[in-house]
Short mmCIF file of C-alpha atoms and ligand atoms in Angstrom, two decimals:
data_model
loop_
_atom_site.label_atom_id
_atom_site.label_comp_id
_atom_site.label_asym_id
_atom_site.label_seq_id
_atom_site.Cartn_x
_atom_site.Cartn_y
_atom_site.Cartn_z
CA MET A 1 0.00 0.00 0.00
CA ARG A 2 1.42 3.36 -1.05
CA THR A 3 1.03 6.10 1.54
CA ALA A 4 3.48 8.85 0.56
CA HIS A 5 1.79 11.96 -0.77
CA PRO A 6 2.90 12.92 -4.31
CA THR A 7 3.65 16.55 -3.43
CA ARG A 8 3.66 16.97 0.36
CA PRO A 9 7.07 16.19 1.88
CA PRO A 10 7.15 13.22 4.27
CA PRO A 11 7.15 13.96 8.02
CA ARG A 12 10.52 15.05 9.40
CA ALA A 13 9.99 13.07 12.58
CA GLN A 14 12.04 9.89 12.87
CA PRO A 15 10.26 6.60 13.62
CA GLY A 16 9.51 6.40 17.31
CA ARG A 17 9.69 10.18 17.75
CA PRO A 18 6.53 12.27 18.31
CA LEU A 19 4.56 13.24 15.24
CA LEU A 20 1.78 14.80 17.30
CA SER A 21 2.18 16.13 20.84
CA VAL A 22 -0.31 17.89 23.00
CA GLU A 23 0.47 19.43 26.35
CA GLY A 24 -2.05 20.58 28.91
CA ALA A 25 -4.96 20.74 26.46
CA GLN A 26 -8.17 22.22 27.76
CA VAL A 27 -11.14 22.12 25.41
CA GLY A 28 -14.83 22.90 25.85
CA TYR A 29 -17.96 24.21 24.23
CA GLY A 30 -19.47 27.70 24.44
CA GLY A 31 -19.68 29.07 27.96
CA ALA A 32 -19.66 25.62 29.57
CA ALA A 33 -16.85 24.20 31.70
CA ASP A 34 -13.93 22.38 30.09
CA VAL A 35 -14.67 18.90 28.78
CA VAL A 36 -10.99 18.10 28.22
CA ARG A 37 -9.23 19.21 31.37
CA GLY A 38 -5.48 19.30 30.91
CA VAL A 39 -4.50 16.42 28.65
CA SER A 40 -0.96 15.69 27.53
CA LEU A 41 -0.19 12.94 25.07
CA ASP A 42 2.15 11.95 22.25
CA VAL A 43 1.60 9.97 19.10
CA ARG A 44 4.92 8.78 17.66
CA LEU A 45 5.61 8.34 13.99
CA GLY A 46 4.40 4.96 12.78
CA GLU A 47 2.50 4.05 15.95
CA ILE A 48 -1.08 3.04 16.56
CA VAL A 49 -2.19 4.73 19.77
CA ALA A 50 -5.55 4.03 21.38
CA LEU A 51 -7.56 6.55 23.36
CA VAL A 52 -10.17 4.75 25.42
CA GLY A 53 -12.62 5.77 28.09
CA ALA A 54 -16.25 5.65 29.16
CA ASN A 55 -19.05 7.57 27.47
CA GLY A 56 -18.70 11.29 27.93
CA ALA A 57 -15.04 11.17 29.00
CA GLY A 58 -14.19 13.71 26.29
CA LYS A 59 -12.56 11.49 23.68
CA THR A 60 -14.38 12.90 20.66
CA THR A 61 -13.86 16.44 21.91
CA LEU A 62 -10.11 15.85 22.25
CA LEU A 63 -9.90 14.25 18.82
CA ARG A 64 -11.72 17.20 17.24
CA ALA A 65 -9.29 19.60 18.88
CA LEU A 66 -6.33 17.58 17.58
CA ALA A 67 -7.83 17.75 14.08
CA ARG A 68 -8.16 21.53 14.63
CA ARG A 69 -11.94 21.50 14.42
CA LEU A 70 -12.23 22.89 17.94
CA PRO A 71 -9.93 25.47 19.54
CA LEU A 72 -7.73 24.74 22.54
CA ARG A 73 -8.69 26.98 25.46
CA ARG A 74 -5.30 26.30 26.98
CA GLY A 75 -2.32 24.15 26.17
CA ARG A 76 -0.07 23.57 23.22
CA LEU A 77 -0.27 21.32 20.22
CA SER A 78 2.63 20.46 17.97
CA PHE A 79 2.71 18.48 14.76
CA ASP A 80 5.94 17.24 13.24
CA GLY A 81 7.93 19.82 15.16
CA ASP A 82 5.72 22.81 14.29
CA ASP A 83 3.45 24.69 16.65
CA ALA A 84 -0.04 23.67 15.54
CA THR A 85 -1.96 25.19 18.46
CA SER A 86 -3.70 27.80 16.35
CA TRP A 87 -3.85 26.04 13.00
CA ALA A 88 -7.09 26.33 11.05
CA THR A 89 -8.69 23.05 10.00
CA ASP A 90 -7.58 23.35 6.38
CA ARG A 91 -3.96 23.85 7.43
CA ALA A 92 -4.11 20.65 9.47
CA VAL A 93 -5.64 18.82 6.51
CA ALA A 94 -2.97 20.18 4.17
CA ARG A 95 -0.27 18.91 6.53
CA GLY A 96 -1.79 15.44 6.41
CA ILE A 97 -3.99 15.25 9.50
CA SER A 98 -7.16 13.40 8.58
CA LEU A 99 -10.14 12.81 10.89
CA VAL A 100 -12.71 10.08 10.29
CA PRO A 101 -15.53 11.23 12.56
CA GLU A 102 -17.85 8.97 14.49
CA GLY A 103 -20.83 7.78 12.50
CA ARG A 104 -19.55 7.24 8.94
CA HIS A 105 -20.05 10.42 7.03
CA VAL A 106 -20.21 9.04 3.52
CA PHE A 107 -22.04 10.81 0.70
CA ALA A 108 -25.07 8.52 0.53
CA PRO A 109 -26.34 9.27 -3.02
CA LEU A 110 -22.87 9.03 -4.57
CA THR A 111 -21.37 5.69 -5.54
CA VAL A 112 -18.52 4.07 -3.68
CA ARG A 113 -16.19 5.07 -6.52
CA GLU A 114 -17.33 8.70 -6.44
CA ASN A 115 -16.86 8.84 -2.67
CA LEU A 116 -13.30 7.57 -3.06
CA GLU A 117 -12.55 10.03 -5.86
CA LEU A 118 -13.69 12.90 -3.66
CA GLY A 119 -11.18 11.75 -1.04
CA ALA A 120 -8.36 12.26 -3.53
CA TRP A 121 -9.14 15.97 -3.93
CA ASN A 122 -5.52 16.89 -3.15
CA HIS A 123 -3.96 14.78 -5.96
CA ARG A 124 -6.93 14.24 -8.23
CA HIS A 125 -5.23 14.04 -11.60
CA ALA A 126 -2.01 12.42 -10.51
CA PRO A 127 -1.21 8.75 -11.19
CA SER A 128 -1.03 8.44 -7.42
CA MET A 129 -4.82 8.67 -7.26
CA ARG A 130 -5.17 5.55 -9.40
CA GLU A 131 -2.57 3.78 -7.24
CA SER A 132 -4.42 4.71 -4.06
CA PHE A 133 -7.60 3.42 -5.60
CA ASP A 134 -6.06 0.05 -6.41
CA ASP A 135 -4.41 -0.22 -2.99
CA LEU A 136 -7.65 0.49 -1.16
CA VAL A 137 -9.59 -2.05 -3.19
CA ARG A 138 -6.96 -4.61 -2.14
CA LEU A 139 -7.27 -3.49 1.47
CA PHE A 140 -11.08 -3.53 1.47
CA PRO A 141 -12.18 -6.07 -1.18
CA ARG A 142 -15.81 -5.60 -0.12
CA LEU A 143 -15.63 -2.05 -1.44
CA GLY A 144 -14.12 -3.27 -4.70
CA GLU A 145 -17.16 -5.43 -5.28
CA ARG A 146 -19.50 -2.48 -4.68
CA MET A 147 -17.91 0.34 -6.66
CA LYS A 148 -21.05 1.32 -8.57
CA GLN A 149 -23.38 1.03 -5.61
CA PRO A 150 -24.66 4.22 -3.88
CA ALA A 151 -22.81 4.55 -0.59
CA GLY A 152 -26.09 4.90 1.30
CA THR A 153 -27.01 1.32 0.39
CA LEU A 154 -23.89 -0.19 2.02
CA SER A 155 -24.06 -1.92 5.39
CA GLY A 156 -22.85 0.01 8.43
CA GLY A 157 -19.52 -1.80 8.44
CA GLU A 158 -19.01 -1.22 4.73
CA GLN A 159 -19.78 2.48 5.19
CA GLN A 160 -17.15 2.64 7.92
CA MET A 161 -14.64 0.98 5.57
CA LEU A 162 -15.56 3.53 2.92
CA ALA A 163 -15.16 6.45 5.33
CA ILE A 164 -11.65 5.23 6.24
CA ALA A 165 -10.76 4.45 2.63
CA ARG A 166 -11.90 7.89 1.52
CA ALA A 167 -9.69 9.49 4.19
CA LEU A 168 -6.76 7.37 2.99
CA MET A 169 -7.26 8.50 -0.61
CA ALA A 170 -5.89 11.89 0.53
CA ARG A 171 -2.69 10.11 1.69
CA PRO A 172 -2.66 11.44 5.24
CA ALA A 173 0.35 11.29 7.55
CA LEU A 174 -1.84 10.97 10.65
CA LEU A 175 -5.22 9.27 10.71
CA LEU A 176 -7.54 10.12 13.60
CA LEU A 177 -10.29 7.51 13.89
CA ASP A 178 -13.33 8.08 16.08
CA GLU A 179 -15.05 4.84 17.12
CA PRO A 180 -14.41 2.81 13.97
CA SER A 181 -16.17 -0.28 15.36
CA LEU A 182 -19.28 1.51 16.58
CA GLY A 183 -22.48 -0.28 15.58
CA ILE A 184 -20.89 -2.83 13.28
CA ALA A 185 -20.95 -6.61 13.48
CA PRO A 186 -18.11 -8.17 15.53
CA LYS A 187 -16.65 -10.07 12.60
CA LEU A 188 -16.52 -6.94 10.46
CA ALA A 189 -15.01 -4.99 13.35
CA GLU A 190 -12.20 -7.57 13.55
CA GLN A 191 -11.57 -7.17 9.81
CA LEU A 192 -11.60 -3.41 10.15
CA PHE A 193 -8.98 -3.55 12.88
CA GLU A 194 -6.81 -5.88 10.78
CA ALA A 195 -7.02 -3.25 8.03
CA ILE A 196 -6.04 -0.51 10.52
CA VAL A 197 -2.92 -2.51 11.45
CA THR A 198 -2.07 -2.89 7.75
CA ILE A 199 -2.54 0.85 7.22
CA ALA A 200 -0.14 1.65 10.06
CA ARG A 201 2.44 -0.87 8.80
CA ALA A 202 2.32 0.93 5.46
CA GLY A 203 3.46 4.12 7.20
CA VAL A 204 0.34 5.99 8.34
CA THR A 205 0.40 6.98 12.02
CA VAL A 206 -2.91 6.26 13.75
CA LEU A 207 -4.68 7.62 16.82
CA LEU A 208 -7.93 5.83 17.46
CA VAL A 209 -10.77 6.41 19.87
CA GLU A 210 -12.58 3.20 20.60
CA GLN A 211 -15.19 1.78 22.98
CA ASN A 212 -14.17 -1.77 22.17
CA THR A 213 -11.14 -1.83 24.45
CA ARG A 214 -10.25 -5.42 23.58
CA LEU A 215 -9.82 -4.58 19.90
CA ALA A 216 -8.20 -1.23 20.63
CA LEU A 217 -5.60 -2.64 23.03
CA ALA A 218 -4.85 -5.58 20.75
CA ALA A 219 -4.19 -3.33 17.74
CA SER A 220 -2.29 -0.50 19.42
CA ALA A 221 1.24 -0.17 20.78
CA ARG A 222 0.28 2.27 23.52
CA ALA A 223 -2.95 3.51 25.03
CA TYR A 224 -4.32 6.35 27.10
CA VAL A 225 -7.38 6.02 29.32
CA LEU A 226 -9.38 9.23 29.47
CA ARG A 227 -11.66 9.75 32.43
CA ASP A 228 -13.59 12.95 33.11
CA GLY A 229 -11.41 14.88 30.69
CA ARG A 230 -8.10 13.76 32.20
CA ILE A 231 -5.63 10.98 31.45
CA ALA A 232 -6.24 8.44 34.21
CA LEU A 233 -3.79 5.81 32.99
CA GLU A 234 -1.35 5.35 30.11
CA GLY A 235 1.17 2.80 28.97
CA PRO A 236 1.95 -0.02 26.57
CA SER A 237 -1.33 -1.57 25.47
CA ALA A 238 -0.22 -5.12 26.23
CA ARG A 239 0.45 -4.14 29.82
CA LEU A 240 -2.76 -2.11 30.25
CA ALA A 241 -4.85 -5.05 29.06
CA ASP A 242 -3.79 -6.96 32.21
CA ASP A 243 -3.47 -4.00 34.55
CA PRO A 244 -5.73 -4.27 37.62
CA ASP A 245 -5.97 -0.46 37.63
CA PHE A 246 -7.37 -0.38 34.11
CA ARG A 247 -10.98 -0.94 35.16
CA ARG A 248 -10.81 1.72 37.84
CA ALA A 249 -9.19 4.20 35.45
CA TYR A 250 -11.85 3.47 32.86
CA PHE A 251 -14.98 3.39 35.01
CA GLY A 252 -13.76 5.16 38.13
CA THR A 253 -15.05 2.33 40.33
P1 ATP B 301 -18.86 9.10 23.66
O1 ATP B 301 -18.09 7.86 23.71
O2 ATP B 301 -20.18 9.03 24.34
O3 ATP B 301 -18.91 9.74 22.30
P2 ATP B 301 -16.72 10.89 24.41
O4 ATP B 301 -15.72 10.41 25.41
O5 ATP B 301 -16.32 10.92 23.00
O6 ATP B 301 -18.06 10.10 24.63
P3 ATP B 301 -17.48 13.62 24.05
O7 ATP B 301 -18.34 13.28 22.90
O8 ATP B 301 -16.22 14.34 23.79
O9 ATP B 301 -17.14 12.32 24.90
O10 ATP B 301 -18.36 14.42 25.08
C1 ATP B 301 -17.85 14.90 26.32
C2 ATP B 301 -18.80 15.92 26.92
O11 ATP B 301 -18.87 17.04 26.04
C3 ATP B 301 -20.21 15.41 27.10
O12 ATP B 301 -20.69 15.87 28.36
C4 ATP B 301 -20.98 16.06 25.98
O13 ATP B 301 -22.30 16.32 26.35
C5 ATP B 301 -20.23 17.36 25.75
N1 ATP B 301 -20.34 17.80 24.35
C6 ATP B 301 -19.97 17.08 23.26
N2 ATP B 301 -20.23 17.76 22.12
C7 ATP B 301 -20.76 18.94 22.50
C8 ATP B 301 -21.24 20.10 21.79
N3 ATP B 301 -21.20 20.17 20.46
N4 ATP B 301 -21.73 21.12 22.52
C9 ATP B 301 -21.76 21.07 23.88
N5 ATP B 301 -21.33 20.02 24.61
C10 ATP B 301 -20.84 18.96 23.93
#
């Protein structure tokens, strides 16, 4: 699978060094209190990092701030060595930060093929678009079989695959995934996570928010547990999976 962008230079970060870092992030909505209350985390080049936590912990809010769709009230964000704290969304996108939001936002009346073509907006006429297309059909054969079908007629799991594939058509450096397994059949969720591992092996750094902690910890190298807007626990995923404190960090009980 080819992941380098045809015109954007590759990240300067070395493997294992931070691609994205956030320090002391506070994020909230309108006049209400902070939802994210002082979060610091790193995502290193080439890693899959999981962000897990109970409903309402602030995971989506944090992810949206990292994608520069919500402002940081306090704190500092850096991406590939540059201060990204005040970047507009389109700047983040241009640098290769791609968010797949919760709930599969595919263009329902358009075909699978048209949805994928829209994802390649930043290298539309380059041979690289065709290559991405072929790679993604190999990665998600179910999409390959449904190219002419309107996206709205796909199953939930297939729509999630399409949403991820469309994001990959833009050849991002960092993929932010919000609840990829939400509402899809367990077998399809397993396949989706296998694809996420393949995507990361091909060179795309991944931060994923996920309710299915078993899948998230199995796929990721490291994980952060968010509770009430703060990091309650962090560490290598293999260790957290067996950590007696994990449950308490997650549920607070
Ligand atoms: P879930 O797993 O349920 O999606 P989450 O950990 O992703 O939870 P968020 O979606 O970030 O949590 O929500 C955290 C808090 O922020 C909740 O109390 C929620 O009501 C509030 N919130 C989320 N979006 C908005 C919004 N657009 N306006 C105001 N408050 C919001």
